[in-house]
Short mmCIF file of C-alpha atoms in Angstrom, two decimals:
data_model
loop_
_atom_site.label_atom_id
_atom_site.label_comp_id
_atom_site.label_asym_id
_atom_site.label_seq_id
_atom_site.Cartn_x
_atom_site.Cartn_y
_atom_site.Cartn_z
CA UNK A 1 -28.25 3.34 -37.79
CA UNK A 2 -29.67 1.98 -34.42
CA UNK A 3 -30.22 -1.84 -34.58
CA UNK A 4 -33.14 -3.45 -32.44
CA UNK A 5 -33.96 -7.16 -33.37
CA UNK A 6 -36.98 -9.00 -32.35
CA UNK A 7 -36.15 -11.73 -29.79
CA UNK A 8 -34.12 -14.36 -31.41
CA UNK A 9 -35.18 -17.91 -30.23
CA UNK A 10 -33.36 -21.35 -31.00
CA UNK A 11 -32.64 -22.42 -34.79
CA UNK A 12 -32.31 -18.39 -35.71
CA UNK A 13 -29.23 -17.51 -36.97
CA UNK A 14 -26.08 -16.21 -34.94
CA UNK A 15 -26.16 -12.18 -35.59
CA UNK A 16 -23.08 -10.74 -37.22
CA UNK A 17 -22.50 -8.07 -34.44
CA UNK A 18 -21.32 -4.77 -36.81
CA UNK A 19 -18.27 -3.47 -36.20
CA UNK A 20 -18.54 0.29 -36.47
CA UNK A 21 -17.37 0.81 -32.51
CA UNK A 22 -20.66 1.13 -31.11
CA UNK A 23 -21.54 -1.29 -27.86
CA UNK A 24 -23.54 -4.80 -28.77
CA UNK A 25 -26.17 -5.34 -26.20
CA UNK A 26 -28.11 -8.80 -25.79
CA UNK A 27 -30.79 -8.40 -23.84
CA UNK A 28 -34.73 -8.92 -23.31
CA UNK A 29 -37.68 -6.47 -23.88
CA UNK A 30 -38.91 -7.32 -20.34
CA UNK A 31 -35.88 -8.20 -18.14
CA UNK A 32 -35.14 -5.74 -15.27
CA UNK A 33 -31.37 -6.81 -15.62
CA UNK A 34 -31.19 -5.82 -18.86
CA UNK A 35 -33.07 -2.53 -18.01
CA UNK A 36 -30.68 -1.69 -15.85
CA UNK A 37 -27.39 -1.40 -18.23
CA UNK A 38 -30.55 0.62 -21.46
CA UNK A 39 -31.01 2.94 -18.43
CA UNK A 40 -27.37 3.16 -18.33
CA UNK A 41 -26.64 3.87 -21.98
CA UNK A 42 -29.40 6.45 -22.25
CA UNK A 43 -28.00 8.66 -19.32
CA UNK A 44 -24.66 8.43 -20.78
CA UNK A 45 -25.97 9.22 -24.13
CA UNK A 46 -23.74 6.20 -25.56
CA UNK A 47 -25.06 4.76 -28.67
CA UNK A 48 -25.29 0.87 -28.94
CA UNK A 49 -27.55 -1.93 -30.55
CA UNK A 50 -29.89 -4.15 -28.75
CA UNK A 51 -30.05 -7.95 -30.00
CA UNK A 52 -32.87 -9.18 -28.10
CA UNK A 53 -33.31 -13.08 -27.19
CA UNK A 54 -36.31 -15.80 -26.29
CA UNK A 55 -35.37 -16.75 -22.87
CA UNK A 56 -37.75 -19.41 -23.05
CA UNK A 57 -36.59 -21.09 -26.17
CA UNK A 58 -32.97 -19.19 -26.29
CA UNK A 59 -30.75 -19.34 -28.89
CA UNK A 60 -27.74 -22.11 -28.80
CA UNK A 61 -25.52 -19.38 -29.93
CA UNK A 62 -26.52 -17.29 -26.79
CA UNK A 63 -23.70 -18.64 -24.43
CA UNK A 64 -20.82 -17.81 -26.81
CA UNK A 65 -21.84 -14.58 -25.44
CA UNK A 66 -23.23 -14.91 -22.19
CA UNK A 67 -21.64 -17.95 -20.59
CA UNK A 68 -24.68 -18.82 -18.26
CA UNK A 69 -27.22 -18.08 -20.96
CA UNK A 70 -28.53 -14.82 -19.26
CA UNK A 71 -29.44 -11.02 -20.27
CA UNK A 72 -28.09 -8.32 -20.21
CA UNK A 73 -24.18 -9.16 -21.54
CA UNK A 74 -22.59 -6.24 -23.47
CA UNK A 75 -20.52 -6.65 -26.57
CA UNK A 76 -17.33 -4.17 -26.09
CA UNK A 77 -15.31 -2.96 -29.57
CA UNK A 78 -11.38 -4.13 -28.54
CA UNK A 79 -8.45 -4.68 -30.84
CA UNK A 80 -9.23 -8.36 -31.26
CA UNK A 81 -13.39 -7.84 -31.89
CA UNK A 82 -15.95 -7.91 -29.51
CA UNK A 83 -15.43 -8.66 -26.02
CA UNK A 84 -18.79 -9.72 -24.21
CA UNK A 85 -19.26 -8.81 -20.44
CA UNK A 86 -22.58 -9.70 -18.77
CA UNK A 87 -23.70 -9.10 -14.43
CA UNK A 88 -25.76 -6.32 -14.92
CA UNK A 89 -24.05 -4.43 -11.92
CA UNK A 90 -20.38 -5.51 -13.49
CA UNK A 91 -21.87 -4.12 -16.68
CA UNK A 92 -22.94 -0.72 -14.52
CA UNK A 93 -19.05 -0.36 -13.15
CA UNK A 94 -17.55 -0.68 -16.67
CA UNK A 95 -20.10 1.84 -18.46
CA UNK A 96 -19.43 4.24 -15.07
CA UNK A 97 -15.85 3.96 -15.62
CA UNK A 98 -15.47 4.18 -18.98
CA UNK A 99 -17.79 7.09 -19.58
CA UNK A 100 -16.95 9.09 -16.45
CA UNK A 101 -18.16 12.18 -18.03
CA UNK A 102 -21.65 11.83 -16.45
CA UNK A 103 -20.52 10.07 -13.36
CA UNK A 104 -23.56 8.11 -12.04
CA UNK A 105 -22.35 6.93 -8.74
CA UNK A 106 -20.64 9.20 -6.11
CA UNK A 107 -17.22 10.38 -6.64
CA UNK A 108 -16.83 9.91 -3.34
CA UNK A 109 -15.51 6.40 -2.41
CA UNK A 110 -17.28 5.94 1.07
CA UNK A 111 -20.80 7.55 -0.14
CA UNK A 112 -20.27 5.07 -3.55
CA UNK A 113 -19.68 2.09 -0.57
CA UNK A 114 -23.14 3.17 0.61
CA UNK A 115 -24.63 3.14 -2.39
CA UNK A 116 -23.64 -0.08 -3.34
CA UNK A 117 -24.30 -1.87 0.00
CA UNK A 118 -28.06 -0.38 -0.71
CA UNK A 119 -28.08 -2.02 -3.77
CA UNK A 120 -26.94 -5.54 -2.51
CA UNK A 121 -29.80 -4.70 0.03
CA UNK A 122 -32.64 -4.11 -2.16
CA UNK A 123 -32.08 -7.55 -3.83
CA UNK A 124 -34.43 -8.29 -0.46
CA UNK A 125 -37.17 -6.50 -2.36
CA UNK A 126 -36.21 -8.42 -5.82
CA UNK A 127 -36.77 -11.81 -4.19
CA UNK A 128 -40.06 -10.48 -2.58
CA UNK A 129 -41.45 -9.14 -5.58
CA UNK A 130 -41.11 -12.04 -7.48
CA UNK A 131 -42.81 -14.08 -4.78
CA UNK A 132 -45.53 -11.58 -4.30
CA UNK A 133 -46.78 -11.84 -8.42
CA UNK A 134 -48.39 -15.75 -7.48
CA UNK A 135 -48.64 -15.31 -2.95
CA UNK A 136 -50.24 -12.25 -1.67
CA UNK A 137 -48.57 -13.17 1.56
CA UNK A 138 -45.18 -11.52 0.33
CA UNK A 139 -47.04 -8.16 0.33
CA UNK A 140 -45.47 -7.56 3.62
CA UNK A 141 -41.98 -8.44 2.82
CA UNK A 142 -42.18 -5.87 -0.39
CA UNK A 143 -43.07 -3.22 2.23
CA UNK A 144 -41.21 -4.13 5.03
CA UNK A 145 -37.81 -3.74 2.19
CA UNK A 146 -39.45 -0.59 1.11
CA UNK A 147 -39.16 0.70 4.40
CA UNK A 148 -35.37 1.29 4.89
CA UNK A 149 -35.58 2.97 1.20
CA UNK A 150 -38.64 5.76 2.54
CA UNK A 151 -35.87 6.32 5.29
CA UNK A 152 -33.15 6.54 3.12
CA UNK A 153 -34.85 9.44 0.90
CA UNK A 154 -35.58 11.25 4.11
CA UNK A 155 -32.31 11.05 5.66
CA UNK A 156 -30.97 11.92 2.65
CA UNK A 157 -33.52 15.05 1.87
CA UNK A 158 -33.17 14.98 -1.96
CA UNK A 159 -35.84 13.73 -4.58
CA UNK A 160 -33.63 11.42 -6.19
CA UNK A 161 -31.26 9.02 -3.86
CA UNK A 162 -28.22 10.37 -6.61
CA UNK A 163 -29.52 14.19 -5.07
CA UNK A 164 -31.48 16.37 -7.79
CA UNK A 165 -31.28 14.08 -10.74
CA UNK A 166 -30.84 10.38 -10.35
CA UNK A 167 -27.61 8.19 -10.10
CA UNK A 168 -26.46 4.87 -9.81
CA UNK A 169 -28.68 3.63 -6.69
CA UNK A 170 -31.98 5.30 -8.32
CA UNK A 171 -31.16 3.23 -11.76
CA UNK A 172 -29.96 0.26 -10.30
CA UNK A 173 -33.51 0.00 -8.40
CA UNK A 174 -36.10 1.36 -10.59
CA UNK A 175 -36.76 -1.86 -12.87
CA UNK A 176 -38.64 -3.40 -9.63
CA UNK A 177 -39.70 -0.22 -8.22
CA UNK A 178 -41.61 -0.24 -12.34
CA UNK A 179 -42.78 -3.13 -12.10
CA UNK A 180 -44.37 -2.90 -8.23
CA UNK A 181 -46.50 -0.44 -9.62
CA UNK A 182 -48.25 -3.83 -11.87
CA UNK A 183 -49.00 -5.68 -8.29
CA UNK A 184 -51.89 -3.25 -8.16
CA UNK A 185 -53.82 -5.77 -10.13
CA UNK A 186 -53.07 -8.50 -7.77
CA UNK A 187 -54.41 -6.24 -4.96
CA UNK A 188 -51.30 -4.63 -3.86
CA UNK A 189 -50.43 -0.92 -3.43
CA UNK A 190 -47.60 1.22 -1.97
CA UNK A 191 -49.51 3.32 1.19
CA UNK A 192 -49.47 6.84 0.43
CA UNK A 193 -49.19 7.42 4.27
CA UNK A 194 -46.07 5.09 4.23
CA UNK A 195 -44.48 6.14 1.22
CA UNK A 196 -44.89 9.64 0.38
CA UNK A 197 -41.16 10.50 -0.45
CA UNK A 198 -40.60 6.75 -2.88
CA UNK A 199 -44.18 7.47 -4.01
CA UNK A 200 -42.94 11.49 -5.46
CA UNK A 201 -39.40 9.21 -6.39
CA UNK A 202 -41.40 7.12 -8.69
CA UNK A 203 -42.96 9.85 -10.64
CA UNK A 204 -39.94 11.89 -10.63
CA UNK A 205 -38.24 8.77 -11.94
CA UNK A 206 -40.98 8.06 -15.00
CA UNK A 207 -39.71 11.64 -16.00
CA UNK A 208 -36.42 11.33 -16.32
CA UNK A 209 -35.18 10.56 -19.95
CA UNK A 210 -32.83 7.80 -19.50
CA UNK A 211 -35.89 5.82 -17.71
CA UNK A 212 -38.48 6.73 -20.22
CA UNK A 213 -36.76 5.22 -23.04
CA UNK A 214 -37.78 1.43 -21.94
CA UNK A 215 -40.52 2.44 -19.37
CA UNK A 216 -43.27 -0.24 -19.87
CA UNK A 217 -46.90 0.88 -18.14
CA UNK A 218 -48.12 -1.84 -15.40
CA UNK A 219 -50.93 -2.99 -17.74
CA UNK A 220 -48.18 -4.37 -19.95
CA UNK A 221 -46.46 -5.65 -17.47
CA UNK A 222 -49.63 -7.25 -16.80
CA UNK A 223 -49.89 -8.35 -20.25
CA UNK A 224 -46.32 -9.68 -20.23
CA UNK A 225 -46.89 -11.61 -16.90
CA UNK A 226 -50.08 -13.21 -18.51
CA UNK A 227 -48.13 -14.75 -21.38
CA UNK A 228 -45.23 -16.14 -18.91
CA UNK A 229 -47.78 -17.41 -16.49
CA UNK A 230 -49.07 -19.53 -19.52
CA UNK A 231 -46.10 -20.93 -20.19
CA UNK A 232 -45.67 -18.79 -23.48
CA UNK A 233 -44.56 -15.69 -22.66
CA UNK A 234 -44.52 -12.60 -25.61
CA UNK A 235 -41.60 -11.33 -25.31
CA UNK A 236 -42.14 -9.30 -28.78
CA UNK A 237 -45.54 -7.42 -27.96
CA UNK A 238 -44.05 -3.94 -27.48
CA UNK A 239 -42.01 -4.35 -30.71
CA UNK B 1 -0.17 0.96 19.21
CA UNK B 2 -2.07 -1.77 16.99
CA UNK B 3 -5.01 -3.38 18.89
CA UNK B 4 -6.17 -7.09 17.96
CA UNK B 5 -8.70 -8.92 20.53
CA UNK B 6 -9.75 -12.08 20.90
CA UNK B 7 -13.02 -13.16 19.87
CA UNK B 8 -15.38 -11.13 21.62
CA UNK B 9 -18.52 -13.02 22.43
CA UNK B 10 -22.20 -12.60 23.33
CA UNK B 11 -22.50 -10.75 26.77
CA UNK B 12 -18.57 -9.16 26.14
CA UNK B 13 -18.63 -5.17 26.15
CA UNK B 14 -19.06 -3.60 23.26
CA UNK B 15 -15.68 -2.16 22.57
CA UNK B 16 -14.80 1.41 22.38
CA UNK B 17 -13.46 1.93 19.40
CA UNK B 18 -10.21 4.65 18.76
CA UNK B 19 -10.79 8.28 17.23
CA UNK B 20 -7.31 7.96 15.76
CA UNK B 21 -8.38 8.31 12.55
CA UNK B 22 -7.64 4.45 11.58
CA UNK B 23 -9.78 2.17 10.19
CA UNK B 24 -11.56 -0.57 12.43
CA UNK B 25 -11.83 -4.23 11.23
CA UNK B 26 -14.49 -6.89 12.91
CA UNK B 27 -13.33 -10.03 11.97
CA UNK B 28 -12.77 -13.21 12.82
CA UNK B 29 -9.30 -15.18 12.38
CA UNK B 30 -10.81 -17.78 10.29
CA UNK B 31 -12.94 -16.21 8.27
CA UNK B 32 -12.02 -16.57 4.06
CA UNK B 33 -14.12 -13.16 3.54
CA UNK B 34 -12.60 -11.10 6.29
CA UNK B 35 -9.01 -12.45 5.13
CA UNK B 36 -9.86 -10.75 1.58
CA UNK B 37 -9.87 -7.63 3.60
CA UNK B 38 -6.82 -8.42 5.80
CA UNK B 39 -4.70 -8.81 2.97
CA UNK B 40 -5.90 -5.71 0.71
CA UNK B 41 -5.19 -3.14 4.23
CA UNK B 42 -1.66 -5.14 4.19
CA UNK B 43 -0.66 -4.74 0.84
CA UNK B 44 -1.72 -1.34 0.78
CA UNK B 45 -0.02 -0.67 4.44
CA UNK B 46 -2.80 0.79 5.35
CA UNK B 47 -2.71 0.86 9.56
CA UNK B 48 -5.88 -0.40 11.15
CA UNK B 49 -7.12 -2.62 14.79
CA UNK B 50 -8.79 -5.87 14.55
CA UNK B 51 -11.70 -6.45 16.87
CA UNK B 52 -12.48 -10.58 16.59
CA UNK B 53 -15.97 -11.54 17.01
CA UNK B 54 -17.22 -15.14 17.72
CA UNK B 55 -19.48 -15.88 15.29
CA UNK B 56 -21.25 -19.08 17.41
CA UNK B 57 -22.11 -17.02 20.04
CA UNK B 58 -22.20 -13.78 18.70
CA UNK B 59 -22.03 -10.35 20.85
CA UNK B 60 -25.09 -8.77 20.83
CA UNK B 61 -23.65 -5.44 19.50
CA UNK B 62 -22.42 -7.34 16.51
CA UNK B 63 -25.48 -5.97 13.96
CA UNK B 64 -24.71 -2.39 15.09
CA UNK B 65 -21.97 -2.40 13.17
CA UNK B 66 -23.02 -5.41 10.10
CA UNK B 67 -26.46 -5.40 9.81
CA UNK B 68 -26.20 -9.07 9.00
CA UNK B 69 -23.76 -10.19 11.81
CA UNK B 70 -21.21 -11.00 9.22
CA UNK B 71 -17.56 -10.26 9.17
CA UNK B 72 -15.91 -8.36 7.90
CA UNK B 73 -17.52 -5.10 8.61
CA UNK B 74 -15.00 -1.67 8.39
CA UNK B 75 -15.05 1.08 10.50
CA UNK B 76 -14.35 4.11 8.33
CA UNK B 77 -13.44 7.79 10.21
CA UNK B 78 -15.69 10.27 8.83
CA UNK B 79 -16.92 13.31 10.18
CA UNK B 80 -19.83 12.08 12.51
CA UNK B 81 -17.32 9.28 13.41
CA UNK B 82 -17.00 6.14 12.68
CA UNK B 83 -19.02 4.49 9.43
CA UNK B 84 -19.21 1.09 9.46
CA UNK B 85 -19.47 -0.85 5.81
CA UNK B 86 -19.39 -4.96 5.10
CA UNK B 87 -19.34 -7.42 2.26
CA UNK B 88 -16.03 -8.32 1.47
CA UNK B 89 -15.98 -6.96 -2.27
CA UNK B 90 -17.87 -3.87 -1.30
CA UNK B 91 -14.54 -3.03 0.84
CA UNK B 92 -12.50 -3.95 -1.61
CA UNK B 93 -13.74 -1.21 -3.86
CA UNK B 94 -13.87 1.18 -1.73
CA UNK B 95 -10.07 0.46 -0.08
CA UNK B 96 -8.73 0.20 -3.89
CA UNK B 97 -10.53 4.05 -4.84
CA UNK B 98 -9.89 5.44 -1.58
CA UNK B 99 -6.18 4.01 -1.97
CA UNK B 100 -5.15 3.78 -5.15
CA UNK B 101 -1.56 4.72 -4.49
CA UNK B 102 -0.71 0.64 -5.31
CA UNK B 103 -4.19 0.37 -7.78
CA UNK B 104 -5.12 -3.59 -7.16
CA UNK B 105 -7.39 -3.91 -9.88
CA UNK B 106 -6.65 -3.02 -13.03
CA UNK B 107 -6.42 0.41 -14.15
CA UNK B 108 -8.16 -0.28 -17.50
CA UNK B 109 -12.11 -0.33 -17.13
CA UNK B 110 -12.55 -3.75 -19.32
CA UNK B 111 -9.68 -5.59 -17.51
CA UNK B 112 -11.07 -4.79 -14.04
CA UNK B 113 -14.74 -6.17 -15.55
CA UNK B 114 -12.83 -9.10 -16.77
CA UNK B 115 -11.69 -9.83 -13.11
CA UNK B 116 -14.96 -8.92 -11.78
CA UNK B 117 -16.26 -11.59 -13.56
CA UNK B 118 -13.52 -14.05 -12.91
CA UNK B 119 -14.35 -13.67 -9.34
CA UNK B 120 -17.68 -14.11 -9.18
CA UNK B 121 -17.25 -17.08 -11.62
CA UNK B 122 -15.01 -18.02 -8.38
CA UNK B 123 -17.85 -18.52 -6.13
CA UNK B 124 -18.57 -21.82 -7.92
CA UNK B 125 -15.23 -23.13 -6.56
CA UNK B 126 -16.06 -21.92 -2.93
CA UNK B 127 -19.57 -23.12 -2.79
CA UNK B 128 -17.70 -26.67 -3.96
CA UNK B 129 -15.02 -26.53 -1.26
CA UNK B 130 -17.48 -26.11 1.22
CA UNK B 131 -18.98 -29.34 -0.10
CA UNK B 132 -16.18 -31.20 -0.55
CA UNK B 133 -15.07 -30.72 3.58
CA UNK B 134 -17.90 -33.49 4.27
CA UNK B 135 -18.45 -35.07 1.00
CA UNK B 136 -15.81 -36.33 -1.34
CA UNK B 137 -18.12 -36.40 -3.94
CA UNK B 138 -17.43 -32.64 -4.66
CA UNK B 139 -13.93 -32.85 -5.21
CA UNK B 140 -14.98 -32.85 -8.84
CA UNK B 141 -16.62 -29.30 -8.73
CA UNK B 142 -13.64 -28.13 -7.14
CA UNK B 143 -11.38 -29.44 -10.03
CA UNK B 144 -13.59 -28.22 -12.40
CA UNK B 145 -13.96 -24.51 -10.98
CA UNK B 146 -10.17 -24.59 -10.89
CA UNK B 147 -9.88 -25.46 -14.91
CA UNK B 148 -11.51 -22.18 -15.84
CA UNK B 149 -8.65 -20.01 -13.55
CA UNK B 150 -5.78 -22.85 -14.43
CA UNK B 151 -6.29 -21.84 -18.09
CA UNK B 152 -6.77 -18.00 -17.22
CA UNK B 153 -3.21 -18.73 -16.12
CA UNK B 154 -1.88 -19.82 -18.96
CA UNK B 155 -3.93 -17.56 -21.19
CA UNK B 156 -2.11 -14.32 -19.80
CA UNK B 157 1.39 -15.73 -19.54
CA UNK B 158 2.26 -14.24 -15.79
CA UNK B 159 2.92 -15.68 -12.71
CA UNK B 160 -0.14 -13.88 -11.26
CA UNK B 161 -3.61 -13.18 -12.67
CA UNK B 162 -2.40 -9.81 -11.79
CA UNK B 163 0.86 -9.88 -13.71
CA UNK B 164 4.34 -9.94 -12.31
CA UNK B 165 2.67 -8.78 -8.63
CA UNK B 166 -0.68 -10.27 -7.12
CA UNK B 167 -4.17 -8.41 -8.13
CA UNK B 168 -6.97 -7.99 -6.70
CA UNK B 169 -8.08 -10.82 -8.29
CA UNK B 170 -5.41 -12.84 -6.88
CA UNK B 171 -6.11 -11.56 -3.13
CA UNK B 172 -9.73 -12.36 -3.62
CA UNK B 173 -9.64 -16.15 -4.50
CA UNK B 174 -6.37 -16.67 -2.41
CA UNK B 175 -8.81 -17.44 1.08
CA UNK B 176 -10.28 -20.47 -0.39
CA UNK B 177 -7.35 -21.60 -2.61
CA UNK B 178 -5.07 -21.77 0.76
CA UNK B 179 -7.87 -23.81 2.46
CA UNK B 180 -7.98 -26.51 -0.77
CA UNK B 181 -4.46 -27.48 0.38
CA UNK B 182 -6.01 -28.70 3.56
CA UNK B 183 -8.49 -30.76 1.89
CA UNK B 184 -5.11 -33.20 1.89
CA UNK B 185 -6.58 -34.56 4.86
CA UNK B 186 -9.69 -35.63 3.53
CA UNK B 187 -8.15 -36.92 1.00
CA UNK B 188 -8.00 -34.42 -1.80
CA UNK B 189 -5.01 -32.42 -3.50
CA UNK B 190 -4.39 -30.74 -6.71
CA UNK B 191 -3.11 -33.18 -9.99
CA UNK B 192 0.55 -31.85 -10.66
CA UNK B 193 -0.35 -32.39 -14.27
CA UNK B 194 -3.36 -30.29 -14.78
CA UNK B 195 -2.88 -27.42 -12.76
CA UNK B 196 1.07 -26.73 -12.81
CA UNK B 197 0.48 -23.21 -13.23
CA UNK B 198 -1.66 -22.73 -10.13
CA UNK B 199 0.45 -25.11 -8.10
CA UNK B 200 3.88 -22.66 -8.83
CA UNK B 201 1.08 -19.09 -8.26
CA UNK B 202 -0.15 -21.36 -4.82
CA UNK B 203 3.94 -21.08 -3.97
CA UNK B 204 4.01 -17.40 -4.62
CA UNK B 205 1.25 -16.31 -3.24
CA UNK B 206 1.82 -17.35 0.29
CA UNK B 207 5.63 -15.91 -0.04
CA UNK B 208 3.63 -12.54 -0.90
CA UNK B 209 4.05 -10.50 2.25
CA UNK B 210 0.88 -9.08 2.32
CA UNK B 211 -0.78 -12.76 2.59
CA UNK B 212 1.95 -13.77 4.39
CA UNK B 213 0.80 -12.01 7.32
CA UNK B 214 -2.81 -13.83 7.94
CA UNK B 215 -1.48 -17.30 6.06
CA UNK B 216 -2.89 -20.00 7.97
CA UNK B 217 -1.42 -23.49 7.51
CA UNK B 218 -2.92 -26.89 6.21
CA UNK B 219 -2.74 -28.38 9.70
CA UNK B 220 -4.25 -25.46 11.61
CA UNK B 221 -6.95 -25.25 9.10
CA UNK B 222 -7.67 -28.68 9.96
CA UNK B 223 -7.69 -28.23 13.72
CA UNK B 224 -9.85 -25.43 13.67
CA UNK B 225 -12.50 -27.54 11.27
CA UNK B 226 -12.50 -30.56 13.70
CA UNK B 227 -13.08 -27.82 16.74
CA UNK B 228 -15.66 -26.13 14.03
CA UNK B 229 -17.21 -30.10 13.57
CA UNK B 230 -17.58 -30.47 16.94
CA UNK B 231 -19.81 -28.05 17.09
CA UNK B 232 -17.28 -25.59 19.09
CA UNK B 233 -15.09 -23.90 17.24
CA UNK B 234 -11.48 -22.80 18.79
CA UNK B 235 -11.40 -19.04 17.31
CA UNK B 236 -8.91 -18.20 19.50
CA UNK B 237 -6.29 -20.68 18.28
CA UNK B 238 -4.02 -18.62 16.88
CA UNK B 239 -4.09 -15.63 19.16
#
């Protein structure tokens, strides 16, 4: 049995995690942190429950768990109960390491350095997407940290940044590269000119399993973004 | 032959760097983050050169090698020659997989997310020594950022976070934990009574050989900070 709750908000009751050795995830339909470590899970084929939470209004119980109060933070079976772990890219090390069988960044430890260091980069692109949802004037600093990632593909003359099926970087990124694609309603679109090899990534990465599992369309990304802008976002509408 | 310079400054050659297969390290004496790496190449005896940079008047060529300007930045032999890679925990990774003849973090998946964490948590301690250099107001942070590692003391029983040896845990907090103890002179120093644990792993750590070798002393801390003040700081101090 796969558990999924609706997202628990303040005065619901604490969950009683089972403990049948599968992995405990708290997270959020609609956070790109938490995305990361479902993307994870599904490439590794590792099973695991999802307790989702109101961000908004979050649960008191929440920072037993998570000590700042944040998503995702994964419940790990030990001798002594759960353990809970949250930093989505802390998270990605453990899963990687524990479940090496389907190694997602490079077994090589100067190409996994790279990898990495592109990560930490693309939190440029993070900060300018979120910007670029209310000021159409961070446009240009989406696409200007686009721009080293269009490189990066060509320099690296694979489809996926991980080679012919995705790894750690290609995960890591794709919850913002997802939700980019929602800007076109605010006028904004990657330039097929500019873009051609992240433009074939994206579709390439829609494809792929482990990412279809929690894709979400732009128009409900939309949606979401409607609700939060309000002041009341709906964090259960694709549940 | 083991090459250290002095800090190299804005209109200084760029320096040609060996093909001797060892690793090259911009740094810069007094920097916390490039001390992380000092001390993991030391206790792992791994041979490297030091190339200081000033960071006030910075040599042009600096970004060639960190995009960002920021020490420390590693020169890795590959191939194609030298690849350069920075952030201080990035290179910390990659040293402990590409070395792991004397494995600094631990070898169990969980444990080494446990210290990930820890250190991270850490930053809230170095953002509130920064503070506390020119406002004594912050002291407070500092104390309580040290609680949550004073306790993580206690909690495993060992001398170091590490165990009977330093961890990588231990090397990465040391920078800022030997820099408290010059906070003395602004008035500041750790309460016997609450943190007798990390007062006696303070002791050790600086008779640990591998941080013996870049330890820098209350009173030259303080020195260079009243150069630093000034609004001219004396790199070259200790060379």
């Amino acid at each position: 049995m796969v558990i999924e709750t609706r997202h628990l908000k303040t005065g619901d009751p604490e969950p009683t995690f089972p403990s049948d050795g599968k992995l405990q995830l708290v997270s959020m339909r609609f956070c790109p942190y938490a995305q990361r470590t479902h993307i994870i899970l599904e490439a590794k084929r590792i099973p695991y429950d999802t307790y989702n939470v109101n961000l908004t209004n979050k649960p008191g119980w929440l920072t037993k768990y998570s000590p700042l109060g944040k998503v995702p933070a994964l419940g790990v079976p030990t001798e002594n109960g759960l353990l809970f772990i949250h930093e989505s890219l802390v998270i990605a090390d453990y899963l990687d390491e524990k479940y090496p069988e389907k190694l997602l960044y490079p077994k090589d430890p100067l190409a996994k350095a790279v990898d990495r260091l592109l990560i930490e980069q693309f939190n440029g692109v993070i900060t300018a997407y979120y910007k670029a949802i209310n000021d159409p004037t961070a446009f240009i600093d989406v696409t200007n940290g686009l721009d080293k990632f269009e490189a990066e593909l060509e320099r690296r003359g694979t489809s996926f940044f991980g080679g012919s099926i995705p790894g750690m970087l290609d995960y890591m990124i794709w919850p913002w590269c997802e939700r980019i694609a929602f800007l076109k309603y605010k006028g904004f679109s990657l330039d097929k000119a500019r873009y051609p090899l992240l433009i074939n990534w994206n579709g390439k990465m829609i494809a792929d399993p482990a990412v279809g599992v929690h894709y979400v369309a732009p128009e409900f990304h939309a949606k979401y973004w409607e609700t939060r802008s309000a002041g009341a976002p709906n964090y259960d509408m694709l549940l």
